[in-house]
Amino acid sequence: MGAGIADGAGGPAGRRRTARAPVPRGPVAAAAAAGAAWPVVLAVSGIGVQHLFWRAYSHTLQEAAWVVLFSAAVPLGGALAVGRLLSRRGAAHGGAAAAVALLLACPTAVWSVWRAWQPPDPATFALSAALSAGAFVLVVHLAQRRAPLRWAAAGSALALLVLAAGCAAAFLGGMRGEAAAAVESADGAVPVLEHPRWELREVWVGGDSLVLTYRPDGPSGGELEVRVPTGPGHGAGGDPCSEGGGACERHGVGVLHRDTTGRLELLVRGGGAATRVAAPFTEPSARRADLLEAGAHLRPATPAERGELKRLAFRGLLRHNVPGLAHW
């Protein structure tokens, strides 16, 4: 009797009774189907995020928050639905298995869905579906025991965090490099406006120019932009005064040019290219006195100031490319 109990508890017979049972075909089939559909769920969720980053500067912080909530709700709703499906099909720990499977499939699915849209590639999308289906089936098998499921959850969460951190670092690093390159590639020395009445508001990289925006200290006058050509040969062009593109007045600080639309700007030659001082396009034309005063107080930026210009240019790119920051 005692030997029988010992044998049943710890002997070969006991081990055979406590061995992991094979997973029924129902949960495996359900997991494979859910995994294959998971890239589609991410694609639906990604449409909102992609919309945010198209003209990111035009979205308010509240709009960005609502889109992020919607984009997060779609995969969370998918996780609940998959958990119920697996539980009904007899999978062990259905809810936990669904959560871990979605986490495990996310890094591969995010990468492959992004690759499938850059440009559209059905083969990559099909590969993503196959890999996600395999991840789901694997987790259903791991869910027979809690320890492997926990390890899979920790590993997949870590992979997703590393992927997110890597994408964020690449995104920010690209903008930081773009800002530094714009300042370094400016034709000649970057001119800054040094005058107690004018305060540097922001710096941004616009096309082939580095734009420094100054705000007046007082009610008189409007904002001025100092637009510096970047890259060799950019903005050198010809002389608008000799090309018949409006009226010109030559002064000691530069050339006042009024184009065919009536807008006034100051052209200051330096380093083979013309720095343009004018009001922003969204505002009325600058006053003659403001342009001449600004031109008389332009000077080359010091090395320390160039470093500050890079920082401000990076901040300007952030505000332009991260949804909601432009209106914050």
Phi, psi and omega in degrees: 000310179296320179296323180295319179296315180299319181294321181290331183276317188231352182279188181302321181295319178296320180295325179293324182287329181265002179295153182294127180283150178296146180284131178299158182294330182302305178299325180295315180296318179296318179295319179297318179294317180295320179295320179295330180275349185298319176301329177293319177299317179294325179296317177297316179295323183288340179300319179295316180295318179297322177298322180298320185275359171270114188056056184302329183293343183273353183262139175280167179296325179293317177299316180298320180296318180295319180293320179296319178298318178296316182295329177280328182292328182297306178293328177294319175296322176297322179296318179296318181295318180293321178300316178295320180299313182294321180296318180294329180276002175093015178287146177287134178051059187303313181296313179296320179297319179296316180298315181292321180296319179294320177297315183295325182279340186300307184303314179293317183294319179299313181298313186288326176295318177298316179295326182292339181260003185234073348280181181306129183221098181301327181296317179294321179294321177295321177297320178299317179298319180294316180295320179295319178298317177298321179296319180296315180297320179300316182291324176300321176291318180294333184291352176297335176229144185287324185299309178300326179295320179294319178296319178296321179297314180297317181294318181290322177296319178296318179298320180292320178296318179297318179297315180295317179295320179295318179296317179296318180295319179294320180296311180291321179296323178297317179290323178296319177294322178296319179295315180295319181295323180295319179289318183289331184267004178300134179294120182074192179283141179289120180278137175241151181265113181251101180203137183298341182274347185241131181240132179292122183263312181201162177230132177217157181262115182237101179065243180256029182222152169255122188247121177254120182256127181246139178250134180287146177267086182142171184285340185276141176080168179239184180294152176234145175246130172259107186258114185253124177297143178243147179085152181296127175086347181291130174078357180295308172046202177255185181268116181298337180289329180268351181261001178074022181268056180109191182256147182229146173229123181270131178230171182296329183274346181160203183241123173277122184238126175251116184281183185292344177270354179097358179282142184253138177215159178250128178256123180241117181279140177184131179068023178086000180224161183259119170279132183252131176244121183200171174284153174304151182297337181278356181242164176298164181301145181290156178281149180302316183297321180294319181294315181293323178295317180295317180299328181285347183242022173275139176212159179295142179288142175283165177305320179295320179292326177296322175297320178292324177296322177297318180296316180291324177295321176296318178296322177296320177294323176300313181295330182278329189250349178256120184303133175094335185289330182295335182250014182266000000 
